[in-house]
Short mmCIF file of C-alpha atoms in Angstrom, two decimals:
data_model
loop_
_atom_site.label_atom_id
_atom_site.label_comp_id
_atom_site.label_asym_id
_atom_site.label_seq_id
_atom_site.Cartn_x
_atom_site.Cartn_y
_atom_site.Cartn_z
CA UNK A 1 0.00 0.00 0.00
CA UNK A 2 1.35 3.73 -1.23
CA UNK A 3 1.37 5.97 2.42
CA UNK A 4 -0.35 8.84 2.48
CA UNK A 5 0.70 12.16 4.40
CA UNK A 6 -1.77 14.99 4.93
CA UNK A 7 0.57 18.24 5.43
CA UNK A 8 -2.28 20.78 7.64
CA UNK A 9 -2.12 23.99 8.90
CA UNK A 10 -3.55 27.50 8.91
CA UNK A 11 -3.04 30.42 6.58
CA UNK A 12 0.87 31.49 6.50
CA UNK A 13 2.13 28.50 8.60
CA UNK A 14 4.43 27.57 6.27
CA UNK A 15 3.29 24.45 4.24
CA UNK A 16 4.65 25.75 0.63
CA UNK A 17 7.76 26.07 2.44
CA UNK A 18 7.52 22.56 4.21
CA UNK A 19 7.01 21.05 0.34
CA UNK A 20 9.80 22.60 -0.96
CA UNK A 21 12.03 21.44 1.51
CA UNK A 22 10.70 17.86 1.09
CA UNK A 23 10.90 17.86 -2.38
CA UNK A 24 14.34 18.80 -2.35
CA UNK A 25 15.92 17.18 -0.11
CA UNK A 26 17.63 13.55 -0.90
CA UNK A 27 15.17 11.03 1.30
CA UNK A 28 14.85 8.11 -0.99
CA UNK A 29 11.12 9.33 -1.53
CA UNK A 30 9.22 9.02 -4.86
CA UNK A 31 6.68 11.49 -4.05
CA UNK A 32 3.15 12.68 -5.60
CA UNK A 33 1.62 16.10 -4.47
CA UNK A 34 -2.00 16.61 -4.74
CA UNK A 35 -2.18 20.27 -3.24
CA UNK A 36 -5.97 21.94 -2.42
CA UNK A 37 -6.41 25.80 -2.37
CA UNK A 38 -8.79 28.08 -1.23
CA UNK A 39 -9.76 31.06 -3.73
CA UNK A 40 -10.66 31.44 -7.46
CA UNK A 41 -7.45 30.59 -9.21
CA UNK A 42 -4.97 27.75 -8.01
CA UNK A 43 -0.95 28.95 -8.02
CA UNK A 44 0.28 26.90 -5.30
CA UNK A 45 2.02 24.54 -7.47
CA UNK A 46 4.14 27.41 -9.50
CA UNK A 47 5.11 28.38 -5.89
CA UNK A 48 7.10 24.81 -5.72
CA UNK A 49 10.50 26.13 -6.95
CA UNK A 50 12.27 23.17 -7.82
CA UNK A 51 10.84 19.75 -8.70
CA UNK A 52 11.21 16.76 -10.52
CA UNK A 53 8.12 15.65 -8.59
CA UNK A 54 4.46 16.31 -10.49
CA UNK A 55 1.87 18.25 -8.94
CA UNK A 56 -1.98 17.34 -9.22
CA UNK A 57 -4.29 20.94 -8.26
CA UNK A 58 -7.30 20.74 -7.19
CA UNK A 59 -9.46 23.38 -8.74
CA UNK A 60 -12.85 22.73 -7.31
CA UNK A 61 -13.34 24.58 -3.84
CA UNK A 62 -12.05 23.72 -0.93
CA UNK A 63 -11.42 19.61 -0.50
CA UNK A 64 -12.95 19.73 3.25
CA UNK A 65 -16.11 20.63 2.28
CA UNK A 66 -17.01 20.79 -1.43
CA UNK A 67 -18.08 17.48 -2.89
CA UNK A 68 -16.80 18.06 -6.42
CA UNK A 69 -13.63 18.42 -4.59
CA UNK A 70 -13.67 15.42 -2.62
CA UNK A 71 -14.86 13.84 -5.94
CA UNK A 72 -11.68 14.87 -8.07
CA UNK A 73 -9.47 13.99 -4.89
CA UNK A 74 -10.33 10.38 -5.62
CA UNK A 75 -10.08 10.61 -9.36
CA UNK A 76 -6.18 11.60 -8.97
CA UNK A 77 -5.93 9.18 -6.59
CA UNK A 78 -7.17 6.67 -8.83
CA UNK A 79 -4.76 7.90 -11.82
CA UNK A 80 -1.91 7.71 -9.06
CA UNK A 81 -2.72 4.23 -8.29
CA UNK A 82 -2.97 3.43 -11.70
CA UNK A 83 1.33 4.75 -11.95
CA UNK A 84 1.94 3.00 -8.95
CA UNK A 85 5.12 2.18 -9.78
CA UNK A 86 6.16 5.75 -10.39
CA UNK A 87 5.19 6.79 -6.61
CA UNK A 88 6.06 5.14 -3.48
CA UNK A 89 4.71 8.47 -1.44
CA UNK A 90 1.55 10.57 -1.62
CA UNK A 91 1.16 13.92 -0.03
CA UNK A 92 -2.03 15.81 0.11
CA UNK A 93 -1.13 19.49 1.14
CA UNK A 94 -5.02 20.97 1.86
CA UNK A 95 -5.93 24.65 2.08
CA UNK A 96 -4.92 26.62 5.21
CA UNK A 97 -8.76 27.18 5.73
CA UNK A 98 -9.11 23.57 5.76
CA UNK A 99 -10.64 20.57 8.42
CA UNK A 100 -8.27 17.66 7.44
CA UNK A 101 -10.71 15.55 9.53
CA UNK A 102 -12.98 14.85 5.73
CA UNK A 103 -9.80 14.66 4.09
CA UNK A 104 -8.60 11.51 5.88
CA UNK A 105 -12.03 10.32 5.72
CA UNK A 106 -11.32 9.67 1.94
CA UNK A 107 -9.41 7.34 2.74
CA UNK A 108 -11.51 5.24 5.15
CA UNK A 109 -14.51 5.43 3.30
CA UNK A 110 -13.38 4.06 -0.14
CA UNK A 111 -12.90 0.48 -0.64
CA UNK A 112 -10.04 1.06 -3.14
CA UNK A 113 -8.44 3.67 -0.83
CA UNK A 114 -8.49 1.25 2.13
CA UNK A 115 -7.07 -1.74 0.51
CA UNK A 116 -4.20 0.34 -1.71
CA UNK A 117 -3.37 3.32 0.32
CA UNK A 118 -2.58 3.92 3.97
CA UNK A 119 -2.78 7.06 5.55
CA UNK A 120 0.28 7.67 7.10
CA UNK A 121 0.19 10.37 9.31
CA UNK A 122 -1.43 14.18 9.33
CA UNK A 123 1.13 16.87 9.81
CA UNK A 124 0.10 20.12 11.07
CA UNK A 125 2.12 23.43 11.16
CA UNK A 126 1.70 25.98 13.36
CA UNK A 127 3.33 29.29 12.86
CA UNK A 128 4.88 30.56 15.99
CA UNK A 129 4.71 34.02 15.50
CA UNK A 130 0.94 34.62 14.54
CA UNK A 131 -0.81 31.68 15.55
CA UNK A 132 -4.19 32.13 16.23
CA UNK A 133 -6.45 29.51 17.57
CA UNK A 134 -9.22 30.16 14.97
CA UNK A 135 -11.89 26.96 14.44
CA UNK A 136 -10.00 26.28 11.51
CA UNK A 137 -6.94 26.21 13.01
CA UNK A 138 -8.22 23.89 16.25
CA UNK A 139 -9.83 21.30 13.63
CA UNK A 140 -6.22 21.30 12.34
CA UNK A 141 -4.24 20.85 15.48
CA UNK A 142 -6.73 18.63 17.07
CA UNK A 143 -6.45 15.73 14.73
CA UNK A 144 -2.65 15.89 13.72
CA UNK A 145 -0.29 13.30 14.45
CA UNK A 146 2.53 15.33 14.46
CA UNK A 147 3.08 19.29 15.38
CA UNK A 148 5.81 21.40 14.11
CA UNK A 149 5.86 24.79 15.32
CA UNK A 150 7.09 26.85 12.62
CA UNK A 151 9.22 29.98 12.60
CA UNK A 152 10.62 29.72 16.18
CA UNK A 153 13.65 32.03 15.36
CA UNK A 154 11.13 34.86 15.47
CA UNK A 155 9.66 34.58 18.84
CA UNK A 156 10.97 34.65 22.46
CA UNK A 157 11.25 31.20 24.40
CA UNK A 158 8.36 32.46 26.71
CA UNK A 159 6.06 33.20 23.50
CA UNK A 160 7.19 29.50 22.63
CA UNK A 161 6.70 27.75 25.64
CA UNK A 162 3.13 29.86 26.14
CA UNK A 163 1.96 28.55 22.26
CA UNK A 164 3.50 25.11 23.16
CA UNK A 165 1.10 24.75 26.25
CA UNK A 166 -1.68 26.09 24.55
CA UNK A 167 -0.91 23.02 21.75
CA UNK A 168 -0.60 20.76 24.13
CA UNK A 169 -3.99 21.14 25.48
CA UNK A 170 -5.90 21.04 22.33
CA UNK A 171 -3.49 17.77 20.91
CA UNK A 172 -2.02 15.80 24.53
CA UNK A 173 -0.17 13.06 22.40
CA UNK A 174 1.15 14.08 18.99
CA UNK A 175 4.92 15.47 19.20
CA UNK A 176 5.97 18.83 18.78
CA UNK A 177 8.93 19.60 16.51
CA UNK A 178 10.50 23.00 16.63
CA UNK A 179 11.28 24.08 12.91
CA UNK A 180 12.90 27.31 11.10
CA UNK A 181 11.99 27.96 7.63
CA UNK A 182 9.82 24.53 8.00
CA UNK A 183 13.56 22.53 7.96
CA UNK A 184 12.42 19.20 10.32
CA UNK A 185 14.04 15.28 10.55
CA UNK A 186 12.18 13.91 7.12
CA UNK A 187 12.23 10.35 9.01
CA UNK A 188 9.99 12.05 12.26
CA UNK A 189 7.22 13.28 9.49
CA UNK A 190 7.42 10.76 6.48
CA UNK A 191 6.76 7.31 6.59
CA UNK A 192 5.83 7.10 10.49
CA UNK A 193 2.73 4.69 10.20
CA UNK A 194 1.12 6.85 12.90
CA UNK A 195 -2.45 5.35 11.88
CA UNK A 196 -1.40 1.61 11.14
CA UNK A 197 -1.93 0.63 14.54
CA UNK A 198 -5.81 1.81 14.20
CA UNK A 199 -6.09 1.28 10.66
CA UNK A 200 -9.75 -0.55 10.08
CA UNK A 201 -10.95 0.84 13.65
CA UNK A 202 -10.25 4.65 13.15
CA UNK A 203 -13.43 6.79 13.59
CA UNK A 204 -13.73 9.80 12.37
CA UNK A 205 -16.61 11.63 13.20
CA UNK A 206 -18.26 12.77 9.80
CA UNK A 207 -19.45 16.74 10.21
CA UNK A 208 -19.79 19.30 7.56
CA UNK A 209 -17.54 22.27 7.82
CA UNK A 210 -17.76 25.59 6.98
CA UNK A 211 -15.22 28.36 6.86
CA UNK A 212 -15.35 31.60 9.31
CA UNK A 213 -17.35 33.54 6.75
CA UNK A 214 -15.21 36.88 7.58
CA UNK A 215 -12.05 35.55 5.78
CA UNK A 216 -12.29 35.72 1.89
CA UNK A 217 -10.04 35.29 -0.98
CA UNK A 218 -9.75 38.01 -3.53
CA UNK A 219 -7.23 37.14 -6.61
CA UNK A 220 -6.18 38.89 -9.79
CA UNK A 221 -4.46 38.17 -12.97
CA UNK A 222 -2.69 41.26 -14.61
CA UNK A 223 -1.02 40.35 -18.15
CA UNK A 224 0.83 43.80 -17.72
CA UNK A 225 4.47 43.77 -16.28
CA UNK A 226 4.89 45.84 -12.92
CA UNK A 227 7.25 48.74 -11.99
CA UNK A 228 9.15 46.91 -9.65
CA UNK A 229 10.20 49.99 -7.48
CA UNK A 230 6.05 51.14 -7.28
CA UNK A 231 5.19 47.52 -6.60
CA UNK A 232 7.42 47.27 -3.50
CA UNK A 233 6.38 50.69 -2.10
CA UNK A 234 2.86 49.91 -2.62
CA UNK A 235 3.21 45.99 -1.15
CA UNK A 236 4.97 47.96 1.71
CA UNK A 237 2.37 50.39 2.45
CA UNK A 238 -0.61 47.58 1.97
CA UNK A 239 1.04 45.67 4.68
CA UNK A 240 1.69 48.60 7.52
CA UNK A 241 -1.64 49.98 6.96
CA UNK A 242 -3.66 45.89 6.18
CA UNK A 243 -1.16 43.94 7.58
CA UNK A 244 -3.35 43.10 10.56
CA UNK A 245 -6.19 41.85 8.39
CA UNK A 246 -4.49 40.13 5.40
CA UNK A 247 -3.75 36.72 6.78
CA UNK A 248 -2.36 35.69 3.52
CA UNK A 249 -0.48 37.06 0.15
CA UNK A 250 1.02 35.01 -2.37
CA UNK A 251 1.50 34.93 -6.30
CA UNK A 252 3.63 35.01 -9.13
CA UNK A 253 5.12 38.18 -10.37
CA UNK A 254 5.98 39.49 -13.29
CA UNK A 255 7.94 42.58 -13.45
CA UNK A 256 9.32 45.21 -17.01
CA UNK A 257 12.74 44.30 -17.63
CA UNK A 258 12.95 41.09 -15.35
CA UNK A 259 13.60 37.97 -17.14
CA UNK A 260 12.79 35.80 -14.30
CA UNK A 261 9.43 35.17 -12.61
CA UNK A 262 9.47 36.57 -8.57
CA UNK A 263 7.51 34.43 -6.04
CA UNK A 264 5.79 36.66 -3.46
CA UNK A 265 4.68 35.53 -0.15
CA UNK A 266 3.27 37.47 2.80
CA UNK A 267 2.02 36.66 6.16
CA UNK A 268 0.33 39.85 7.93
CA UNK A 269 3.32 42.38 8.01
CA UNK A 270 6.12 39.80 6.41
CA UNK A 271 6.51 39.50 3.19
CA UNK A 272 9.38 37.82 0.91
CA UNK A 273 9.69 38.30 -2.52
CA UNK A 274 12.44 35.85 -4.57
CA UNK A 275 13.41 35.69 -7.98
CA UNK A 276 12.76 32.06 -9.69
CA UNK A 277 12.70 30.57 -12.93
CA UNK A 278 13.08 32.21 -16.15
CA UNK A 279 9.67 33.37 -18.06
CA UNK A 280 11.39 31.19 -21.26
CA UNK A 281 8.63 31.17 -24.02
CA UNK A 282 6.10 31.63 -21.43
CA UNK A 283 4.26 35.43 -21.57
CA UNK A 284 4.63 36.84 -18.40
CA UNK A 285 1.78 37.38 -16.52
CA UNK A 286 1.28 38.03 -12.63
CA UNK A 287 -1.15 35.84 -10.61
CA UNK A 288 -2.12 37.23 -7.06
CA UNK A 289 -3.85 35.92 -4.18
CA UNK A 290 -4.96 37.87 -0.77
CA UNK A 291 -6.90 36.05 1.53
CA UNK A 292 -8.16 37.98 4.63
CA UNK A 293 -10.35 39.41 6.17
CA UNK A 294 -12.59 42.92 4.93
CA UNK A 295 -10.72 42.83 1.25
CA UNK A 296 -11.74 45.91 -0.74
CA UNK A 297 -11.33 44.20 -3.86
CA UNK A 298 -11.82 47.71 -5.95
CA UNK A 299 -9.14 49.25 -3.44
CA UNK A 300 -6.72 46.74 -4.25
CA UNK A 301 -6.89 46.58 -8.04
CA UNK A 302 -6.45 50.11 -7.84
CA UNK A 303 -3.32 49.91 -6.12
CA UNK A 304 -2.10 47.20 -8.15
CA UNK A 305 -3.09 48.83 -11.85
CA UNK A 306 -1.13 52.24 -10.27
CA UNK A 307 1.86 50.08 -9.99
CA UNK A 308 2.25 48.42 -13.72
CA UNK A 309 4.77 49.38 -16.34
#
């Protein structure tokens, strides 16, 4: 049977970071990524820089609790299983709005699932600087099988140890790793078996799921190239002013006179923007994603059309 790992967490935590790492590193791991966003247009997979690996998007609402998307997680299951020899790891990385508890149900409540997959273990991230116990982020913690507190080089050890405790109470038994930049022990998170002891008796309470209706995703596709130097004033001023609201920023940039694509990502006041691969014969266009809460959508496409070439 192919394991499974379900990589969790909220908005910002660090997941696309957490990929990357896995993807690169040498593990011995043939691995398949089947990644889940929440908003109108999917980029996730263009923020993996460096990959042999393929990625599988899926495009149909959130995988927690949209049926169409719980329908085409089982048809790429079914075309992975088909490749099996391709693939001796699956990883499903879900939205950061999303209730991994349906997610593992998949594979439960499938015959085919349950006699050629086994669900390894769910991994949840936590970020360590702005973690916020939302519902979302409890469903996440709650059910994990392992914890890795992300970006502890940015808080103190009493901030830690606080956000530890308040972990711990939500999740007694899963272990807590401690990661920067999402870098953990591969061998503590992959390949773990944390449910083969229950497999066939796990119970998983079936309960539809909907999202804090004050966070919404607002996303924009501009074919135009952008000023770099307005861009980065503008991105700065957005985040001092928003930064409080906007749980989430992240696209694919494309700016005059810049061969190379730039991956943005933001988390409230952070941001990091990195150059990437080369536009080739690809036209450059810019793909953007906010997620938050209170988006002015108008405000923001204002701001953004100010800044292009």
């Amino acid at each position: 049977m192919i394991p499974v790992t379900i990589l969790t967490g909220f908005l910002g935590a660090g997941k696309t970071t957490l990929l990357n790492y896995i993807l690169t590193e040498r593990h011995g791991h043939r691995i398949a990524v089947i990644e889940n966003e929440f908003g109108e247009i999917n980029i996730d997979s263009e923020l993996v820089l460096s990959s042999d690996e393929e990625i599988f998007e899926l495009t149909n609402g959130c995988v927690c609790c949209v049926a169409t998307a719980r329908a085409d997680l089982l048809r790429i299951l079914d075309k992975l299983l088909a490749r099996r020899e391709k693939y001796d790891h699956i990883l499903v990385e879900t939205s950061g709005l999303a209730d991994p508890t349906p997610v593992a149900q998949t594979f439960f409540a499938n015959e085919k699932m349950m006699a050629e997959t086994a669900l390894d273990a769910i991994v949840t991230l936590v970020d360590a600087r702005h973690a916020e116990l939302t519902h979302e982020a409890v469903n996440q913690l709650v059910i994990a099988d392992r914890i890795i507190v992300n970006k502890v080089d940015l808080v103190d050890a009493a901030r830690l140890e606080a956000l530890e405790a308040g972990v711990r109470k939500l999740n007694a038994t899963a272990p807590i790793l401690r990661s920067s930049h999402a870098r953990v022990d591969l061998e503590l998170i992959l390949g773990i078996g944390a449910f083969s002891a229950q497999r066939g008796e796990l119970a998983l309470d079936a309960h539809e799921h909907a999202h804090d209706p004050s966070l919404e995703s607002v996303s924009f596709v501009y074919q135009q190239e952008f000023r770099r130097d307005k861009f980065e004033r503008w991105l700065k001023s957005l985040l001092d002013e928003r930064g409080d609201d906007l749980y989430r920023l992240k696209g694919i940039v494309a700016f005059a006179g810049e061969p190379r694509r730039y991956v943005l990502q933001a988390v409230r006041r952070m941001n990091d923007l990195k150059p990437a691969d080369a536009w080739g014969a690809e036209k450059p266009a810019s793909r953007l994603v906010f997620i938050g809460r209170a988006l002015d959508r108008a405000a923001l496409d204002a701001g953004l059309s100010a800044c292009l070439a």
